[in-house]
Short mmCIF file of C-alpha atoms in Angstrom, two decimals:
data_model
loop_
_atom_site.label_atom_id
_atom_site.label_comp_id
_atom_site.label_asym_id
_atom_site.label_seq_id
_atom_site.Cartn_x
_atom_site.Cartn_y
_atom_site.Cartn_z
CA MET A 76 -37.32 -33.65 84.12
CA PRO A 77 -40.64 -35.35 85.01
CA HIS A 78 -43.22 -33.25 86.73
CA ASP A 79 -43.25 -35.29 89.97
CA GLN A 80 -39.48 -35.05 90.27
CA ARG A 81 -39.60 -31.27 89.87
CA GLY A 82 -42.21 -31.18 92.61
CA ALA A 83 -40.04 -33.29 94.89
CA ASN A 84 -37.05 -31.01 94.39
CA ARG A 85 -39.17 -27.95 95.02
CA GLY A 86 -40.57 -29.57 98.16
CA ILE A 87 -37.08 -30.26 99.51
CA ARG A 88 -36.05 -26.64 99.07
CA GLN A 89 -39.25 -25.47 100.70
CA SER A 90 -38.66 -27.79 103.64
CA MET A 91 -35.07 -26.60 103.98
CA SER A 92 -36.30 -23.00 103.73
CA GLY A 93 -38.59 -23.51 106.71
CA LEU A 94 -35.80 -25.24 108.66
CA HIS A 95 -33.41 -22.42 107.78
CA THR A 96 -35.90 -19.76 108.86
CA TRP A 97 -36.95 -21.24 112.19
CA SER A 98 -33.55 -22.57 113.27
CA GLY A 99 -32.17 -19.09 112.66
CA LEU A 100 -35.06 -17.26 114.33
CA LEU A 101 -35.69 -19.18 117.55
CA LEU A 102 -32.19 -18.51 118.90
CA GLY A 103 -31.33 -15.71 116.50
CA TRP A 104 -30.99 -13.03 119.18
CA VAL A 105 -28.68 -15.26 121.20
CA LEU A 106 -26.64 -15.96 118.06
CA TYR A 107 -26.40 -12.26 117.22
CA ALA A 108 -25.13 -11.45 120.72
CA MET A 109 -22.64 -14.35 120.54
CA PHE A 110 -21.36 -13.24 117.14
CA LEU A 111 -21.00 -9.55 118.06
CA THR A 112 -19.30 -10.12 121.42
CA GLY A 113 -17.13 -12.82 119.83
CA THR A 114 -16.12 -10.36 117.11
CA VAL A 115 -15.04 -7.82 119.71
CA SER A 116 -13.14 -10.55 121.56
CA PHE A 117 -10.58 -10.87 118.77
CA PHE A 118 -9.17 -7.63 120.21
CA LYS A 119 -9.95 -8.32 123.86
CA GLU A 120 -6.34 -7.77 124.96
CA GLU A 121 -6.27 -4.33 123.38
CA LEU A 122 -9.70 -3.46 124.76
CA SER A 123 -8.58 -4.53 128.23
CA GLN A 124 -5.66 -2.12 127.97
CA TRP A 125 -7.99 0.70 126.94
CA MET A 126 -10.28 -0.04 129.89
CA ARG A 127 -7.34 0.22 132.32
CA PRO A 128 -5.81 3.58 131.38
CA GLU A 129 -3.74 3.69 134.60
CA LEU A 130 -1.51 0.88 133.36
CA PRO A 131 1.63 2.11 131.57
CA ARG A 132 2.21 1.61 127.88
CA LEU A 133 4.98 -0.87 127.16
CA VAL A 134 7.45 0.88 124.85
CA GLN A 135 10.40 -1.50 124.97
CA ALA A 136 10.97 -5.19 124.51
CA LEU A 137 11.84 -6.95 127.76
CA ASP A 138 13.56 -10.23 128.55
CA PRO A 139 10.77 -12.68 129.58
CA ALA A 140 13.14 -14.61 131.86
CA ARG A 141 13.96 -11.57 133.99
CA VAL A 142 10.34 -10.43 133.99
CA ALA A 143 9.21 -13.85 135.22
CA GLN A 144 11.75 -13.79 138.07
CA ARG A 145 10.72 -10.28 139.18
CA VAL A 146 7.03 -11.13 139.27
CA ALA A 147 7.59 -14.51 140.95
CA ASP A 148 9.52 -12.75 143.71
CA GLU A 149 6.70 -10.22 144.14
CA ILE A 150 4.03 -12.94 144.32
CA GLY A 151 6.11 -14.70 146.95
CA ARG A 152 6.17 -11.49 148.94
CA ILE A 153 2.45 -10.54 148.75
CA ALA A 154 1.03 -14.11 148.79
CA PRO A 155 3.56 -16.24 150.71
CA GLY A 156 1.01 -18.96 151.46
CA ALA A 157 -0.18 -19.48 147.87
CA THR A 158 -0.43 -23.14 146.92
CA GLN A 159 -0.44 -22.37 143.18
CA TRP A 160 0.21 -19.38 140.96
CA SER A 161 0.26 -18.65 137.26
CA MET A 162 1.56 -15.64 135.37
CA LYS A 163 1.00 -14.60 131.74
CA LEU A 164 4.08 -12.87 130.42
CA PRO A 165 3.73 -9.67 128.34
CA ASP A 166 3.78 -9.87 124.57
CA GLY A 167 3.05 -7.53 121.70
CA ARG A 168 -0.61 -7.28 122.77
CA SER A 169 -0.34 -6.84 126.54
CA ASN A 170 1.62 -4.29 128.54
CA THR A 171 1.64 -5.96 131.96
CA VAL A 172 2.06 -9.36 133.57
CA TYR A 173 -1.27 -10.76 134.72
CA ALA A 174 -1.06 -13.31 137.53
CA PHE A 175 -3.46 -15.17 139.77
CA TRP A 176 -2.84 -17.44 142.74
CA ARG A 177 -4.71 -19.87 144.96
CA LEU A 178 -4.92 -19.07 148.66
CA PRO A 179 -5.05 -21.86 151.25
CA GLY A 180 -8.38 -22.31 153.02
CA GLY A 181 -10.30 -19.88 150.83
CA GLN A 182 -13.81 -20.52 149.57
CA GLY A 183 -15.27 -19.47 146.21
CA ALA A 184 -13.91 -16.16 144.93
CA ARG A 185 -11.91 -15.72 148.14
CA ALA A 186 -9.84 -18.77 147.26
CA PHE A 187 -7.98 -16.75 144.63
CA GLY A 188 -6.03 -13.54 144.35
CA GLU A 189 -5.02 -11.73 141.19
CA GLY A 190 -3.20 -8.67 139.99
CA HIS A 191 -1.37 -6.86 137.22
CA PHE A 192 2.38 -6.36 137.58
CA ASP A 193 4.79 -3.90 136.03
CA PRO A 194 7.19 -5.99 133.89
CA VAL A 195 10.00 -3.47 134.43
CA THR A 196 9.92 -3.35 138.24
CA GLY A 197 7.90 -6.45 139.05
CA HIS A 198 5.72 -4.43 141.43
CA ARG A 199 1.97 -4.81 141.57
CA ILE A 200 0.05 -2.07 139.76
CA GLU A 201 -3.24 -0.74 141.06
CA ALA A 202 -5.80 -0.15 138.31
CA ARG A 203 -9.53 0.44 138.22
CA GLY A 204 -11.68 -2.62 138.76
CA THR A 205 -12.95 -3.88 135.42
CA LEU A 206 -13.38 -7.15 133.59
CA GLY A 207 -12.06 -5.44 130.47
CA GLY A 208 -12.37 -7.24 127.18
CA ASP A 209 -12.69 -10.53 129.06
CA PHE A 210 -16.33 -9.69 129.79
CA PHE A 211 -17.23 -9.83 126.09
CA TYR A 212 -15.10 -12.95 125.65
CA ARG A 213 -16.81 -14.78 128.52
CA PHE A 214 -20.26 -13.53 127.55
CA HIS A 215 -19.66 -14.84 124.04
CA PHE A 216 -19.80 -18.48 125.15
CA GLN A 217 -21.28 -18.59 128.66
CA PHE A 218 -23.28 -15.34 129.06
CA TYR A 219 -23.79 -13.92 132.56
CA TYR A 220 -26.00 -14.23 135.65
CA MET A 221 -26.12 -18.01 135.17
CA SER A 222 -23.78 -20.84 135.94
CA PRO A 223 -21.04 -21.48 133.37
CA PHE A 224 -22.53 -24.93 132.76
CA TRP A 225 -25.95 -23.67 131.70
CA GLY A 226 -24.47 -20.71 129.86
CA ARG A 227 -22.20 -22.94 127.79
CA LEU A 228 -25.05 -25.35 127.19
CA LEU A 229 -27.18 -22.52 125.80
CA ALA A 230 -24.27 -21.33 123.66
CA GLY A 231 -23.84 -24.86 122.29
CA LEU A 232 -27.53 -25.13 121.47
CA ALA A 233 -27.36 -21.80 119.63
CA ALA A 234 -24.23 -22.89 117.73
CA MET A 235 -25.91 -26.14 116.70
CA SER A 236 -28.94 -24.24 115.42
CA MET A 237 -26.55 -21.96 113.53
CA LEU A 238 -24.89 -24.94 111.88
CA VAL A 239 -28.31 -26.32 110.89
CA ALA A 240 -29.31 -22.92 109.51
CA ILE A 241 -26.13 -22.70 107.42
CA VAL A 242 -26.57 -26.15 105.87
CA ALA A 243 -30.28 -25.61 105.26
CA GLY A 244 -29.56 -22.18 103.78
CA VAL A 245 -27.07 -23.60 101.28
CA ILE A 246 -29.64 -26.20 100.16
CA THR A 247 -32.41 -23.60 100.02
CA HIS A 248 -30.58 -21.04 97.91
CA LYS A 249 -30.36 -22.71 94.54
CA LYS A 250 -28.60 -19.73 92.96
CA ILE A 251 -26.58 -18.82 96.02
CA PHE A 252 -23.42 -17.78 94.18
CA THR A 253 -25.33 -15.91 91.50
CA ASP A 254 -27.24 -14.03 94.19
CA PHE A 255 -23.94 -12.97 95.71
CA PHE A 256 -23.34 -10.62 92.76
CA THR A 257 -26.86 -9.17 92.94
CA PHE A 258 -27.65 -6.27 95.23
CA ARG A 259 -30.62 -3.96 94.89
CA TRP A 260 -30.01 -1.11 97.33
CA GLY A 261 -33.07 0.65 98.69
CA LYS A 262 -35.54 -1.97 97.42
CA GLY A 263 -37.01 -2.94 100.79
CA GLN A 264 -37.37 -6.70 101.11
CA ARG A 265 -35.15 -7.31 98.09
CA ALA A 266 -32.33 -5.27 99.62
CA TRP A 267 -32.50 -7.19 102.90
CA LEU A 268 -32.51 -10.49 101.02
CA ASP A 269 -29.60 -9.48 98.78
CA ALA A 270 -27.58 -8.27 101.77
CA HIS A 271 -28.28 -11.51 103.64
CA ASN A 272 -27.24 -13.59 100.61
CA ALA A 273 -24.06 -11.61 99.97
CA LEU A 274 -22.95 -11.69 103.61
CA SER A 275 -23.73 -15.41 103.83
CA VAL A 276 -21.88 -16.45 100.67
CA PHE A 277 -18.84 -14.23 101.02
CA GLY A 278 -18.08 -15.45 104.53
CA LEU A 279 -19.49 -18.98 104.17
CA PRO A 280 -16.21 -20.87 104.78
CA PHE A 281 -15.47 -18.73 107.83
CA HIS A 282 -19.03 -19.06 109.19
CA VAL A 283 -18.88 -22.87 108.91
CA MET A 284 -15.42 -22.99 110.46
CA ILE A 285 -16.14 -20.65 113.37
CA THR A 286 -19.43 -22.37 114.21
CA TYR A 287 -18.13 -25.93 114.03
CA THR A 288 -14.88 -25.20 115.89
CA GLY A 289 -16.87 -23.39 118.55
CA LEU A 290 -18.78 -26.59 119.18
CA VAL A 291 -15.57 -28.62 119.25
CA THR A 292 -14.01 -26.43 121.96
CA LEU A 293 -16.71 -27.57 124.41
CA MET A 294 -17.36 -31.02 123.01
CA ALA A 295 -16.57 -32.70 126.35
CA LEU A 296 -19.55 -30.82 127.82
CA TYR A 297 -21.97 -31.56 124.99
CA VAL A 298 -21.05 -35.20 124.31
CA PRO A 299 -19.18 -36.50 127.39
CA TRP A 300 -20.09 -40.16 126.98
CA GLY A 301 -17.17 -41.15 124.75
CA GLU A 302 -14.65 -39.66 127.18
CA ARG A 303 -16.34 -41.33 130.13
CA ALA A 304 -16.27 -44.69 128.38
CA ALA A 305 -12.63 -44.43 127.30
CA ILE A 306 -11.05 -42.69 130.32
CA LYS A 307 -11.55 -44.78 133.45
CA THR A 308 -8.39 -45.10 135.51
CA PRO A 309 -6.68 -42.28 137.49
CA ALA A 310 -3.59 -42.64 135.29
CA GLU A 311 -5.67 -42.13 132.14
CA ARG A 312 -7.37 -39.08 133.64
CA GLN A 313 -3.97 -37.65 134.57
CA GLN A 314 -2.72 -38.22 131.04
CA LEU A 315 -5.82 -36.53 129.61
CA ALA A 316 -5.33 -33.52 131.88
CA ALA A 317 -1.68 -33.24 130.81
CA GLU A 318 -2.72 -33.20 127.13
CA LEU A 319 -5.39 -30.53 127.60
CA ASN A 320 -3.67 -28.00 129.85
CA ALA A 321 -0.33 -27.11 131.42
CA PHE A 322 -1.57 -26.39 134.94
CA ILE A 323 0.17 -28.80 137.28
CA GLN A 324 -2.06 -30.10 140.03
CA ALA A 325 -0.65 -29.20 143.42
CA GLY A 326 -0.14 -32.39 145.40
CA LYS A 327 0.06 -32.59 149.15
CA PRO A 328 2.86 -30.28 150.33
CA SER A 329 5.61 -31.69 152.53
CA GLY A 330 5.48 -28.75 154.92
CA VAL A 331 9.23 -28.21 154.54
CA LYS A 332 9.88 -24.60 153.51
CA VAL A 333 12.79 -24.16 151.12
CA GLN A 334 14.29 -21.42 149.00
CA PRO A 335 12.61 -21.48 145.55
CA GLY A 336 14.74 -22.29 142.55
CA SER A 337 15.63 -19.71 139.91
CA ILE A 338 12.60 -19.03 137.72
CA GLU A 339 14.85 -17.06 135.37
CA ALA A 340 17.08 -20.08 134.76
CA MET A 341 14.07 -22.30 134.02
CA VAL A 342 12.64 -19.80 131.54
CA ARG A 343 16.04 -19.53 129.86
CA GLN A 344 16.01 -23.28 129.23
CA ALA A 345 12.60 -22.89 127.58
CA GLN A 346 13.92 -20.00 125.49
CA GLN A 347 16.75 -22.16 124.21
CA ARG A 348 14.18 -24.66 123.00
CA TRP A 349 11.47 -22.35 121.60
CA GLY A 350 13.04 -18.93 121.07
CA THR A 351 13.49 -15.81 123.16
CA THR A 352 9.97 -14.44 122.79
CA ASP A 353 7.99 -17.69 122.58
CA VAL A 354 7.39 -18.20 126.30
CA GLY A 355 3.74 -17.65 127.24
CA ARG A 356 3.16 -18.60 130.88
CA VAL A 357 4.90 -19.78 134.01
CA ASN A 358 2.86 -21.94 136.39
CA ALA A 359 3.86 -23.06 139.87
CA ALA A 360 2.54 -25.75 142.20
CA ASN A 361 3.43 -25.70 145.92
CA PRO A 362 5.91 -22.80 145.50
CA GLY A 363 8.38 -22.50 148.36
CA ASP A 364 7.80 -26.10 149.46
CA ALA A 365 10.13 -29.05 149.01
CA THR A 366 7.61 -30.58 146.58
CA ALA A 367 7.45 -27.46 144.37
CA ARG A 368 7.19 -27.86 140.61
CA ILE A 369 7.33 -25.25 137.86
CA ALA A 370 5.90 -25.46 134.33
CA VAL A 371 7.03 -23.07 131.60
CA THR A 372 4.59 -23.07 128.68
CA ARG A 373 5.03 -22.04 125.08
CA GLY A 374 3.12 -19.04 123.74
CA ASP A 375 0.33 -19.23 121.15
CA ALA A 376 1.85 -16.96 118.49
CA GLY A 377 2.67 -18.81 115.27
CA ARG A 378 1.24 -22.14 116.50
CA VAL A 379 -1.95 -23.33 114.82
CA SER A 380 -2.78 -25.49 117.82
CA MET A 381 -3.88 -24.77 121.38
CA SER A 382 -2.50 -28.09 122.60
CA PRO A 383 -0.14 -27.21 125.46
CA GLU A 384 3.61 -27.41 125.03
CA TYR A 385 5.44 -27.04 128.31
CA ILE A 386 8.55 -27.99 130.21
CA GLU A 387 8.28 -29.21 133.79
CA PHE A 388 10.98 -28.45 136.37
CA ASP A 389 11.71 -29.25 139.98
CA GLY A 390 10.79 -26.00 141.71
CA VAL A 391 13.69 -26.21 144.18
CA THR A 392 16.69 -27.48 142.22
CA GLY A 393 15.58 -26.31 138.76
CA LYS A 394 16.18 -29.82 137.40
CA LEU A 395 14.37 -30.63 134.17
CA LEU A 396 11.73 -33.28 134.93
CA ALA A 397 9.77 -33.68 131.71
CA VAL A 398 9.19 -32.16 128.29
CA HIS A 399 5.60 -32.19 127.05
CA ASP A 400 5.97 -31.28 123.37
CA HIS A 401 3.39 -33.52 121.73
CA VAL A 402 -0.06 -34.96 122.39
CA GLY A 403 -2.18 -37.71 120.89
CA ALA A 404 -3.97 -37.37 117.57
CA ALA A 405 -7.37 -36.70 119.13
CA ALA A 406 -6.02 -34.01 121.49
CA GLU A 407 -4.05 -32.39 118.67
CA THR A 408 -7.15 -32.30 116.46
CA ARG A 409 -9.00 -30.55 119.26
CA GLY A 410 -6.06 -28.18 119.72
CA VAL A 411 -6.08 -27.17 116.06
CA MET A 412 -9.85 -26.63 116.08
CA TYR A 413 -9.54 -24.58 119.25
CA ALA A 414 -6.77 -22.43 117.74
CA LEU A 415 -8.75 -21.84 114.55
CA HIS A 416 -11.72 -20.64 116.60
CA LEU A 417 -9.77 -18.26 118.86
CA GLY A 418 -7.29 -17.02 116.25
CA ARG A 419 -4.61 -16.36 118.87
CA PHE A 420 -1.90 -17.72 116.56
CA SER A 421 -2.46 -14.86 114.15
CA ASP A 422 -0.54 -11.69 113.43
CA LEU A 423 -2.27 -8.31 113.31
CA GLU A 424 -3.34 -8.62 109.68
CA THR A 425 -4.86 -12.06 110.17
CA ARG A 426 -6.65 -10.88 113.30
CA TRP A 427 -8.24 -8.06 111.32
CA LEU A 428 -9.41 -10.59 108.72
CA TYR A 429 -10.97 -12.62 111.53
CA PHE A 430 -12.62 -9.46 112.87
CA LEU A 431 -14.06 -8.43 109.49
CA ALA A 432 -15.27 -11.93 108.61
CA SER A 433 -16.89 -12.27 112.02
CA LEU A 434 -18.48 -8.83 111.64
CA MET A 435 -20.02 -10.06 108.39
CA GLY A 436 -21.34 -13.09 110.25
CA THR A 437 -22.92 -10.76 112.79
CA ALA A 438 -24.54 -8.77 109.99
CA MET A 439 -25.69 -12.02 108.36
CA VAL A 440 -27.59 -13.02 111.50
CA GLY A 441 -28.96 -9.50 111.92
CA THR A 442 -30.23 -9.19 108.35
CA GLY A 443 -31.83 -12.62 108.64
CA LEU A 444 -33.76 -11.55 111.74
CA VAL A 445 -34.90 -8.30 110.11
CA MET A 446 -35.84 -10.08 106.89
CA TRP A 447 -38.21 -12.34 108.83
CA THR A 448 -40.29 -9.36 109.94
CA VAL A 449 -40.04 -7.58 106.58
CA LYS A 450 -41.36 -10.63 104.75
CA ARG A 451 -44.18 -11.43 107.14
CA ARG A 452 -45.40 -7.86 107.55
CA GLN A 453 -46.49 -7.95 103.90
CA LYS A 454 -48.68 -10.99 104.60
CA LEU A 455 -50.45 -9.59 107.66
CA PRO A 456 -54.19 -8.88 107.32
CA ASP A 457 -53.56 -5.42 108.79
CA PRO A 458 -49.84 -4.49 108.66
CA GLU A 459 -50.47 -1.44 110.83
CA ARG A 460 -51.87 -3.62 113.62
CA PRO A 461 -49.80 -6.81 113.71
CA HIS A 462 -50.54 -9.67 116.08
CA VAL A 463 -48.72 -10.07 119.39
CA GLY A 464 -46.21 -12.66 118.14
CA PHE A 465 -45.08 -10.46 115.27
CA ARG A 466 -44.77 -7.43 117.54
CA LEU A 467 -42.69 -9.43 120.01
CA VAL A 468 -40.24 -10.58 117.32
CA GLU A 469 -40.03 -7.08 115.88
CA ARG A 470 -39.28 -5.52 119.26
CA LEU A 471 -36.76 -8.20 120.18
CA ASN A 472 -35.01 -7.46 116.89
CA ILE A 473 -34.70 -3.80 117.81
CA ALA A 474 -33.36 -4.43 121.30
CA GLY A 475 -31.28 -7.44 120.26
CA ILE A 476 -29.53 -5.61 117.40
CA ALA A 477 -29.55 -1.82 117.89
CA GLY A 478 -30.04 -2.11 121.66
CA LEU A 479 -27.01 -4.36 122.04
CA SER A 480 -24.83 -1.72 120.39
CA VAL A 481 -26.16 0.85 122.85
CA ALA A 482 -25.54 -1.46 125.83
CA MET A 483 -21.99 -2.39 124.79
CA THR A 484 -21.08 1.25 124.32
CA ALA A 485 -22.71 2.09 127.66
CA LEU A 486 -20.29 -0.35 129.32
CA LEU A 487 -17.37 1.66 127.89
CA TRP A 488 -18.94 4.85 129.25
CA ALA A 489 -19.36 3.21 132.65
CA ASN A 490 -15.69 2.25 132.56
CA ARG A 491 -14.74 5.91 132.35
CA LEU A 492 -17.44 7.46 134.58
CA LEU A 493 -17.80 5.15 137.58
CA PRO A 494 -15.63 6.17 140.55
CA VAL A 495 -12.27 4.44 140.41
CA GLN A 496 -12.40 3.46 144.11
CA MET A 497 -15.99 2.17 143.93
CA GLN A 498 -16.63 -1.16 145.64
CA GLU A 499 -17.33 -4.02 143.21
CA ARG A 500 -16.73 -1.59 140.38
CA ALA A 501 -16.09 -4.28 137.78
CA PHE A 502 -19.44 -5.91 138.46
CA TRP A 503 -21.27 -2.57 138.33
CA GLU A 504 -19.90 -2.00 134.84
CA VAL A 505 -21.54 -5.26 133.85
CA HIS A 506 -24.75 -4.49 135.76
CA LEU A 507 -25.07 -1.19 133.88
CA PHE A 508 -24.58 -3.04 130.58
CA PHE A 509 -27.61 -5.21 131.31
CA ILE A 510 -29.64 -2.34 132.79
CA VAL A 511 -29.16 -0.27 129.62
CA TRP A 512 -29.90 -3.30 127.45
CA GLY A 513 -33.13 -3.87 129.36
CA LEU A 514 -34.08 -0.21 128.91
CA THR A 515 -33.63 -0.52 125.14
CA LEU A 516 -36.16 -3.37 125.15
CA LEU A 517 -38.60 -1.26 127.16
CA HIS A 518 -38.07 1.61 124.72
CA ALA A 519 -38.70 -0.73 121.77
CA LEU A 520 -41.95 -1.93 123.35
CA LEU A 521 -43.23 1.60 123.97
CA ARG A 522 -42.31 3.26 120.68
CA PRO A 523 -43.43 2.57 117.08
CA ALA A 524 -41.08 0.10 115.45
CA LYS A 525 -39.54 2.44 112.87
CA ALA A 526 -39.09 5.23 115.42
CA ALA A 527 -37.48 2.79 117.88
CA TRP A 528 -35.03 1.57 115.23
CA VAL A 529 -34.01 5.09 114.27
CA GLU A 530 -33.74 6.38 117.83
CA GLN A 531 -31.66 3.47 119.10
CA LEU A 532 -29.35 3.54 116.08
CA TRP A 533 -28.81 7.27 116.58
CA ALA A 534 -28.23 6.70 120.30
CA ALA A 535 -25.55 4.10 119.52
CA ALA A 536 -23.97 6.43 116.93
CA ALA A 537 -23.87 9.35 119.38
CA LEU A 538 -22.45 7.28 122.25
CA LEU A 539 -19.77 5.80 120.00
CA ALA A 540 -18.84 9.14 118.45
CA LEU A 541 -18.39 10.71 121.89
CA ILE A 542 -16.11 7.96 123.21
CA PRO A 543 -12.92 9.83 122.11
CA VAL A 544 -14.24 12.98 123.81
CA LEU A 545 -15.02 11.05 126.98
CA ASN A 546 -11.60 9.42 126.93
CA ALA A 547 -9.87 12.79 126.48
CA ALA A 548 -11.85 14.28 129.39
CA THR A 549 -11.20 11.44 131.84
CA THR A 550 -7.66 10.22 131.05
CA GLN A 551 -4.24 11.57 130.13
CA ARG A 552 -4.29 9.68 126.83
CA PRO A 553 -6.53 11.60 124.39
CA LEU A 554 -6.70 10.67 120.72
CA TRP A 555 -4.34 13.40 119.50
CA HIS A 556 -1.72 12.48 122.09
CA SER A 557 -2.03 8.77 121.29
CA LEU A 558 -1.53 9.46 117.59
CA ALA A 559 1.49 11.67 118.31
CA VAL A 560 3.31 9.10 120.47
CA GLY A 561 2.21 6.00 118.53
CA ASP A 562 -0.05 4.61 121.25
CA TRP A 563 -2.06 2.55 118.77
CA VAL A 564 -4.09 0.66 121.36
CA PHE A 565 -5.76 3.85 122.57
CA ALA A 566 -5.76 5.56 119.18
CA GLY A 567 -7.10 2.45 117.46
CA THR A 568 -9.92 2.03 119.97
CA ASP A 569 -11.00 5.66 119.61
CA LEU A 570 -10.84 5.51 115.81
CA MET A 571 -12.77 2.24 115.71
CA CYS A 572 -15.51 3.81 117.84
CA LEU A 573 -15.69 6.68 115.34
CA ALA A 574 -15.92 4.25 112.42
CA LEU A 575 -18.69 2.28 114.13
CA ALA A 576 -20.48 5.55 114.91
CA VAL A 577 -20.51 6.37 111.19
CA LEU A 578 -21.88 2.89 110.42
CA HIS A 579 -24.73 3.27 112.92
CA ALA A 580 -25.48 6.78 111.65
CA VAL A 581 -25.74 5.51 108.07
CA LEU A 582 -28.10 2.74 109.19
CA ALA A 583 -30.20 5.27 111.11
CA ILE A 584 -30.47 7.57 108.08
CA ARG A 585 -31.36 4.73 105.72
CA THR A 586 -33.97 3.42 108.15
CA ALA A 587 -35.51 6.88 108.55
CA ARG A 588 -35.72 7.43 104.80
CA HIS A 589 -37.09 4.04 103.85
CA GLY A 590 -40.02 2.66 105.81
CA ALA A 591 -41.32 -0.85 105.42
CA GLN A 592 -42.50 -1.44 101.87
CA LEU A 593 -45.80 -3.19 102.23
CA ARG A 594 -47.38 -5.34 99.59
CA PRO A 595 -51.07 -4.38 99.13
CA LYS A 596 -53.37 -7.01 100.52
CA GLY A 597 -54.68 -9.40 97.92
CA ARG A 598 -52.37 -8.15 95.18
CA SER A 599 -49.84 -10.53 93.72
CA ALA A 600 -46.20 -9.71 93.51
CA LYS A 601 -45.05 -7.66 90.60
CA ARG A 602 -43.53 -9.43 87.71
CA GLY A 603 -39.90 -10.28 88.35
CA GLU A 604 -40.14 -9.73 92.11
CA MET A 605 -38.00 -12.17 94.06
CA PRO A 606 -39.77 -14.41 96.57
CA ALA A 607 -39.39 -13.54 100.23
CA MET A 608 -36.98 -16.39 100.85
CA SER A 609 -34.64 -17.36 98.06
CA GLY A 610 -35.66 -20.75 96.72
CA GLU A 611 -39.11 -20.58 98.34
CA ALA A 612 -42.04 -20.82 95.98
CA ALA A 613 -44.48 -17.93 95.92
CA THR A 614 -47.63 -18.64 97.89
#
């Protein structure tokens, strides 16, 4: 190969290396938080059960049609003026019926009511105020303390930078698949690089899929111009809404109160079409009015598409009005992408694969952030007294990685320790999450970097390890009892906390034993030493 061509190729890899580094760094802490909370969200239903220990464990399979009728009757009793309501029927992952309804004349949060209902009796169940696993799910793509619009915009920007970093990383790492089989444990910078390479390559298809599909789920927000150009008339907008969701818009009520039709009979018609256990939701518009309509939607299990399938009924007579069982090609493409991102179609084994692959993605982002400081510390004129920019990145790494583990575990502690009857309890759980996270940043700024890493990792390990003890002391469902009766939601959560505690303890021990390996100033790298960034020429 001619010399100039070799130089051009080397220049391309160097350029991609810089793009990979900075696109990953500038929003790296946001990406890490999105990945970790998104990883937890694959089990958000189970985590929500654990965070509401008052709710009973469902030990028997129930007929969805009868459950829907019981809960619809109860909603009619406690919210007779509701203009809309929607209920999510129990499945293998939830033990109650969650329902919400719109109240006439309400403003903001007061416009809605919500509750959990016992599927056996249909009665409303009082449980501690908590956002449950939904907090991590919502935080994953819209954060908190900001409007959903700006939160989702920031999440989209971070996902785009992630996609750029992935593509640039593949171009940069010339021997990417060879590097996957190379790992030099305990070798400082080399170990971080090898871990980053291995995590990146092993989960590469998943990382590309989860990042791209995440962007697709909110594409109407990021690139709305095509939709605005194509959808102009009210009829087209109505058709678009019908293809994207199964919530019937409540029209103007007639004011004539009538006896509602049989919800059970409507659900039974859906069961005949989809199967006994494949009903996901029941939605109502203008219930109890002469213009009432009911939509029974299909569940997500076994369907690799989030495009809604639902049957629409007259809410008074129970007459079948329409069957929405297919959408256009564009909407179906979006539905498949959406389903791939959320993984709700999956069985338990597939969900665990999603969880582990996403955990590797989290570690990939984390090792990349740490590797940035490890590499650049060796090039500092005085590594013991780094400049302000380096110190800021280093401290943000500590709080953004180890500190986030501490804060997430602190939220679980708050769930058990805050008074059950406390006003705005759910929001105080979240406030404490951010307060603790802020304190970890303050701790990282005040302590030496290595000491801060070790102390926060040990703090996370201790808090996680004590979760089963805390649960046993504050509930009637300790780990040994859960194992004995087969309550795998509670047992699994406690055991996972113990496993994560071991992981954080191992990281703390390794960090304490191996400080930063600094390259002496002015001395070239030893023979055979790998460059700081794979594919980047030594400088």
